[in-house]
Every structure is written in C-alpha cells, then in structure tokens.
Short mmCIF file of C-alpha atoms in Angstrom, two decimals:
data_model
loop_
_atom_site.label_atom_id
_atom_site.label_comp_id
_atom_site.label_asym_id
_atom_site.label_seq_id
_atom_site.Cartn_x
_atom_site.Cartn_y
_atom_site.Cartn_z
CA MET A 47 -42.95 -33.85 -6.33
CA LYS A 48 -40.00 -35.13 -4.38
CA ARG A 49 -37.52 -32.36 -2.62
CA LEU A 50 -33.60 -33.12 -2.53
CA PRO A 51 -32.53 -33.34 0.93
CA LEU A 52 -31.12 -30.54 2.69
CA TYR A 53 -27.10 -32.35 2.89
CA LEU A 54 -27.61 -32.07 -1.12
CA ILE A 55 -28.58 -28.46 -1.66
CA ILE A 56 -25.84 -27.64 0.81
CA GLN A 57 -23.43 -29.08 -0.76
CA LEU A 58 -24.37 -28.03 -4.44
CA THR A 59 -24.40 -24.57 -2.50
CA ILE A 60 -20.78 -24.98 -0.90
CA LEU A 61 -19.71 -26.38 -4.77
CA LEU A 62 -21.33 -23.09 -6.51
CA ILE A 63 -19.89 -20.77 -3.88
CA PHE A 64 -16.36 -22.66 -4.53
CA MET A 65 -16.62 -22.95 -8.51
CA LEU A 66 -17.53 -19.21 -8.76
CA ASN A 67 -14.49 -18.15 -6.51
CA LEU A 68 -12.14 -19.86 -8.87
CA LYS A 69 -13.59 -18.13 -11.60
CA VAL A 70 -13.20 -14.75 -9.99
CA ILE A 71 -9.28 -16.21 -9.04
CA ALA A 72 -8.29 -17.35 -12.14
CA GLY A 73 -9.88 -13.69 -13.51
CA ALA A 74 -7.73 -11.57 -11.66
CA LYS A 75 -4.75 -10.39 -12.86
CA PRO A 76 -1.57 -10.04 -10.68
CA GLN A 77 -1.10 -6.73 -9.27
CA GLY A 78 2.66 -5.72 -8.24
CA PRO A 79 4.11 -2.80 -7.37
CA LYS A 80 3.54 0.13 -9.08
CA VAL A 81 6.86 1.31 -8.67
CA LYS A 82 7.68 3.74 -12.30
CA GLN A 83 10.30 6.07 -10.50
CA VAL A 84 13.02 4.94 -8.45
CA THR A 85 14.39 8.32 -7.12
CA THR A 86 18.17 8.39 -5.24
CA THR A 87 18.17 11.71 -2.44
CA LEU A 88 21.15 13.18 -2.60
CA SER A 89 22.05 11.93 0.57
CA GLY A 90 22.28 8.77 -1.18
CA ARG A 91 18.47 7.26 0.05
CA VAL A 92 16.49 5.07 -2.12
CA ASP A 93 13.16 6.87 -1.82
CA LEU A 94 10.25 5.47 -3.94
CA CYS A 95 7.16 8.20 -2.63
CA LEU A 96 7.63 10.33 -5.42
CA SER A 97 7.27 7.88 -8.05
CA CYS A 98 2.83 7.64 -6.64
CA HIS A 99 3.38 11.66 -5.24
CA LYS A 100 3.83 13.95 -7.97
CA GLU A 101 2.18 17.29 -6.25
CA LYS A 102 4.91 20.24 -5.81
CA PRO A 103 6.27 19.73 -2.76
CA ASP A 104 6.20 22.32 0.39
CA LYS A 105 8.77 24.93 0.20
CA ALA A 106 9.57 24.29 3.53
CA HIS A 107 11.46 21.36 3.14
CA GLY A 108 13.62 19.81 0.01
CA ARG A 109 12.79 16.75 -0.19
CA GLU A 110 15.06 15.97 -3.08
CA VAL A 111 18.25 16.43 -0.27
CA LEU A 112 16.87 13.68 2.65
CA GLY A 113 13.80 12.21 1.13
CA CYS A 114 9.92 12.13 2.77
CA ALA A 115 10.53 9.52 4.68
CA VAL A 116 13.93 10.81 7.18
CA CYS A 117 10.87 12.76 8.84
CA HIS A 118 7.71 11.30 7.43
CA LYS A 119 8.73 7.55 8.33
CA GLY A 120 6.77 4.99 6.38
CA ASN A 121 8.38 2.62 4.41
CA PRO A 122 10.38 4.01 1.49
CA LEU A 123 11.09 1.70 0.04
CA SER A 124 8.20 -0.52 -0.70
CA GLY A 125 6.02 0.06 -3.83
CA ASP A 126 2.76 -1.11 -2.03
CA LYS A 127 0.58 1.74 -0.98
CA GLN A 128 -0.95 -0.07 2.23
CA ARG A 129 3.09 -0.86 2.87
CA ALA A 130 4.15 2.76 2.51
CA HIS A 131 2.26 4.48 4.30
CA MET A 132 2.37 1.98 7.31
CA GLY A 133 3.84 3.97 10.80
CA MET A 134 3.70 7.34 8.98
CA PHE A 135 3.17 10.46 10.23
CA LEU A 136 1.54 13.02 7.98
CA ASN A 137 2.53 16.12 9.84
CA PRO A 138 6.12 14.95 11.66
CA GLY A 139 5.98 18.58 13.68
CA GLU A 140 3.24 17.83 15.65
CA LEU A 141 5.11 17.56 19.02
CA ARG A 142 3.16 14.32 19.84
CA PHE A 143 5.27 13.58 17.66
CA ALA A 144 8.26 15.08 17.61
CA ASP A 145 10.54 12.65 19.34
CA GLN A 146 9.91 9.95 16.85
CA THR A 147 10.57 12.73 13.50
CA CYS A 148 12.77 15.44 12.87
CA GLY A 149 9.83 17.83 14.19
#
C-alpha cells in the first residue's frame, strides 16, 4: 500500500479545518447588544447599566438621580458587557480611586 505524500496530508488537514470553521461561522447567530431598557437619570444622563443590573440598589445612593457611571465609571452607553465594564470601579469609595470617582 502506497502512502500519501506529506504535503498532501497537510493540505487536506488545512482544508478540513477551513471547512469546519466555515460551518461554525455559518451556523453562528450574530450577537448584538441585548439592551432591553434605556434609562435616563433625573439629571438627564443616559445609563444602560440598569438594562442588565436588575438587583435592588444599595440605599447609600440613588442611581436614578446620577446613574451608575458617575461613580463607578465604565461605559454607560454600551450594551456590550465587556465594553461597559472597561475601566469600571467596583468600589469607587476606595481611597486609591477617590481622585477618579465620587468617592
């Protein structure tokens, strides 16, 4: 039995990988931002944070007045989780962030 040349095996492997990737890409559904709620604060700022964060806010501050990004930073106009949380401070009251937040 004669073996296939190495270059042919490599080419067939690359072709198979390419075809599998095309199938995965063709079957994937485009994922856009899943913004369900656009919130305007009492100060007139648009804040999309509440479209994902449904939990009850801490009584220490009313996010309906200023929104979330005034203190926590991040990007309140992004519907994409990764982009919205970029540069965000979980606890803006920490002294190391005080010069950048309302802390």
